[in-house]
C-alpha cells in the first residue's frame, strides 16, 4: 500500500505530462503512416496503376479487420484484461509489422516477383464477402494494391489498438485532473503527423528527380520503430505508477461478456458512438483525398525546376516553420501576460510565413499541411474550457456546423476560383484551417465524456466499442469516395480505359462535388446527433455539460 503522504507519480504535474508526451509522440508517428500515401495518390496512379477504386479500396482496408473480424472488440478485451502496458507494446509491434508489409508491396522488389504474380491471379473472389459486397479486394485490382491493403489491415489493427490504449492511459493518469486538456493536447500533437506526411511524403517520393513511392512508406516504417520505443519507455513509467499504488493492472476486474451488454444497453452511449462515426467519417476519409481534391480544383503553376521553391531543401525549412507555429501556439496555453502575447504573435507570424511558402511552392500537399496547425493551438484551450466550464455537447454541435460549412465550401465555392491561383489558394487555406479547428472540438469534448457514461471497470471495452463503430465508417467511406469519384467522372474513367488520356493528367482532372456533398451530409447527421445528445444530457443529468475537474 502507498503511504498517505507519499505523492504518486500522477500527482506530479510534470511527470504525468511527460507520460502523455510519450503516448502522444507514438501516436504522432502512427498518424504519419496512416496518411503516408495520401499526398501521392497521383503518383500511385501514374506509377503503380492505382485508380480511384484501387486507392479507395486500399484506404478503407485499414479498418477492415477491426470491423469484420471484430479485432477492436478483441483489443478492448485485451486492454481490460492485460492492461495499458502490455497492450501498448503489442499495438506498437503490430503497427510496425503491417507497415513493413505495406512498404514492401510498393517497392521495385515486389514488381515482377512471384509474389506479385500470385496476388494478380488470386484474391479476385472472396466467398461470402463478395456476395455481401464488402470484399477487401476486387477483380482487376493491382497486385501491389492488394498486398499493400493486407499490410494496411494489419497496421490498422495496431493503430486502433494504440488509440484505445492511449485513451485508457490518459484516463489512468489524468482522471479528476485536466483530462480534457490532456486528451485534446495528445490529439493535437499527434495530428502534426498529418502535416508531417503531407510535407515529406512527396519529397521522399520524388527525391533526386527519380519517382519511387516506396521511399515515402519507408520513412513511415522508421518512425513506427521509434513509436515502439516510446511505448517501451511508457511501459516502465506506468509500471512504476502501479508499484506506488499497489495495483496489479493485469489482475483487475476480469472481462465479462455481460459488461458489453451494460454498455450497449445505454441509449446515450449509442448517441455518442453514432456522433463519433458520422463526424470522423467526414474527416479521416477526406484526408486521404484532400490533396488530390486541391490538385483538381486549383490551377497550380509549378516553380522552375532550378528555383529554390522547387528544391527538396525548402520542404525541410517549411517543416521547421511549421514546428515553430505548433510549439509557440501550444506553449502559449500554459503562459500568461506578456509571454502569452509574444508566443501567440510569433505563432501567427510564422503561420503566415508557412502559408506564403506553400503558395510559392504551388504545392497542394503543403497547403493541406496547415490542417492541424490551428488545432494544435486551440485544442488545449478547448480542453481546458471543458475541464473548467463544461459544455461538451454544445462544442460537439459547433464542430459539426463548421464541418458542414467547410465541405460545402470545397464542393461549391472553391471550384469557382479555378483559374484564379491566388484566390483559390487563399480560400483553401482559410477553409482548411477552419476544418482543423472543427476537428479539434471533438477530442476535447467527446473522448473525456465517455468516462461519465460508463463504469471505469469497463472503460477499455467502451472505447473499443466506440472505435469499432467508428471504424465501420472509416472502412466504408474511403471506398465510397473512390466509387462516387469514378461514377461522377465517367468520361475520365473511359479515357483511361481507352488510353486516350495519360494517368498523370486524369489524376488531377476529377470533379469532387458529389463526394464532398456526401461528406457534408454526414456533418448534418452529426449535428442532429449532437443536438439529441444535449437534450438527453439535460433530461438525465449525465454531466456532459458540466466541468471535468471536481473539487
mmCIF file of N, CA, C and O in Angstrom, residues 1-2 8 10 85 168 172 238-252:
data_model
loop_
_atom_site.group_PDB
_atom_site.id
_atom_site.type_symbol
_atom_site.label_atom_id
_atom_site.label_comp_id
_atom_site.label_asym_id
_atom_site.label_seq_id
_atom_site.Cartn_x
_atom_site.Cartn_y
_atom_site.Cartn_z
ATOM 1 N N UNK A 1 0.838 -1.200 0.000
ATOM 2 C CA UNK A 1 0.000 0.000 0.000
ATOM 3 C C UNK A 1 0.875 1.253 0.000
ATOM 4 O O UNK A 1 2.008 1.241 0.460
ATOM 5 N N UNK A 2 0.313 2.340 -0.463
ATOM 6 C CA UNK A 2 1.047 3.598 -0.557
ATOM 7 C C UNK A 2 0.913 4.391 0.728
ATOM 8 O O UNK A 2 -0.134 4.432 1.342
ATOM 9 N N UNK A 8 1.956 10.348 -5.517
ATOM 10 C CA UNK A 8 2.077 9.414 -6.625
ATOM 11 C C UNK A 8 2.703 10.118 -7.830
ATOM 12 O O UNK A 8 2.706 11.351 -7.919
ATOM 13 N N UNK A 10 1.495 10.339 -10.768
ATOM 14 C CA UNK A 10 0.497 11.115 -11.481
ATOM 15 C C UNK A 10 0.083 12.377 -10.733
ATOM 16 O O UNK A 10 -0.597 13.231 -11.298
ATOM 17 N N UNK A 85 -0.007 -1.297 -20.316
ATOM 18 C CA UNK A 85 1.394 -1.529 -20.687
ATOM 19 C C UNK A 85 1.535 -2.607 -21.763
ATOM 20 O O UNK A 85 2.150 -2.384 -22.814
ATOM 21 N N UNK A 168 -7.169 5.074 -22.697
ATOM 22 C CA UNK A 168 -7.235 4.465 -21.368
ATOM 23 C C UNK A 168 -6.082 4.946 -20.491
ATOM 24 O O UNK A 168 -6.248 5.213 -19.297
ATOM 25 N N UNK A 172 -6.163 6.987 -16.924
ATOM 26 C CA UNK A 172 -5.453 6.469 -15.743
ATOM 27 C C UNK A 172 -4.602 7.548 -15.087
ATOM 28 O O UNK A 172 -4.547 7.653 -13.858
ATOM 29 N N UNK A 238 4.611 3.526 -16.415
ATOM 30 C CA UNK A 238 3.325 3.023 -15.965
ATOM 31 C C UNK A 238 3.506 1.933 -14.908
ATOM 32 O O UNK A 238 2.746 1.848 -13.938
ATOM 33 N N UNK A 239 4.519 1.103 -15.086
ATOM 34 C CA UNK A 239 4.796 0.043 -14.115
ATOM 35 C C UNK A 239 5.174 0.636 -12.761
ATOM 36 O O UNK A 239 4.754 0.133 -11.706
ATOM 37 N N UNK A 240 5.939 1.719 -12.774
ATOM 38 C CA UNK A 240 6.321 2.372 -11.522
ATOM 39 C C UNK A 240 5.114 2.975 -10.823
ATOM 40 O O UNK A 240 4.999 2.935 -9.592
ATOM 41 N N UNK A 241 4.182 3.530 -11.600
ATOM 42 C CA UNK A 241 2.959 4.085 -11.011
ATOM 43 C C UNK A 241 2.163 2.993 -10.310
ATOM 44 O O UNK A 241 1.671 3.183 -9.192
ATOM 45 N N UNK A 242 2.019 1.839 -10.950
ATOM 46 C CA UNK A 242 1.280 0.737 -10.329
ATOM 47 C C UNK A 242 1.978 0.226 -9.081
ATOM 48 O O UNK A 242 1.331 -0.198 -8.118
ATOM 49 N N UNK A 243 3.309 0.269 -9.106
ATOM 50 C CA UNK A 243 4.058 -0.154 -7.916
ATOM 51 C C UNK A 243 3.773 0.793 -6.745
ATOM 52 O O UNK A 243 3.695 0.366 -5.586
ATOM 53 N N UNK A 244 3.602 2.065 -7.038
ATOM 54 C CA UNK A 244 3.285 3.046 -5.994
ATOM 55 C C UNK A 244 1.888 2.836 -5.418
ATOM 56 O O UNK A 244 1.671 2.942 -4.224
ATOM 57 N N UNK A 245 0.931 2.569 -6.307
ATOM 58 C CA UNK A 245 -0.464 2.460 -5.874
ATOM 59 C C UNK A 245 -0.791 1.077 -5.311
ATOM 60 O O UNK A 245 -1.836 0.895 -4.687
ATOM 61 N N UNK A 246 0.104 0.108 -5.578
ATOM 62 C CA UNK A 246 -0.159 -1.244 -5.112
ATOM 63 C C UNK A 246 -1.143 -1.982 -5.990
ATOM 64 O O UNK A 246 -1.618 -3.062 -5.642
ATOM 65 N N UNK A 247 -1.460 -1.424 -7.172
ATOM 66 C CA UNK A 247 -2.411 -2.063 -8.079
ATOM 67 C C UNK A 247 -1.689 -3.082 -8.952
ATOM 68 O O UNK A 247 -0.547 -2.894 -9.338
ATOM 69 N N UNK A 248 -2.371 -4.163 -9.239
ATOM 70 C CA UNK A 248 -1.884 -5.145 -10.215
ATOM 71 C C UNK A 248 -2.799 -5.062 -11.427
ATOM 72 O O UNK A 248 -3.838 -5.687 -11.479
ATOM 73 N N UNK A 249 -2.378 -4.235 -12.390
ATOM 74 C CA UNK A 249 -3.245 -3.919 -13.514
ATOM 75 C C UNK A 249 -3.742 -5.158 -14.240
ATOM 76 O O UNK A 249 -4.899 -5.260 -14.618
ATOM 77 N N UNK A 250 -2.860 -6.138 -14.394
ATOM 78 C CA UNK A 250 -3.227 -7.312 -15.177
ATOM 79 C C UNK A 250 -4.271 -8.183 -14.494
ATOM 80 O O UNK A 250 -4.837 -9.068 -15.107
ATOM 81 N N UNK A 251 -4.514 -7.993 -13.215
ATOM 82 C CA UNK A 251 -5.440 -8.850 -12.491
ATOM 83 C C UNK A 251 -6.728 -8.138 -12.114
ATOM 84 O O UNK A 251 -7.566 -8.688 -11.419
ATOM 85 N N UNK A 252 -6.872 -6.903 -12.535
ATOM 86 C CA UNK A 252 -8.047 -6.119 -12.170
ATOM 87 C C UNK A 252 -9.269 -6.549 -12.969
ATOM 88 O O UNK A 252 -9.192 -6.708 -14.189
#
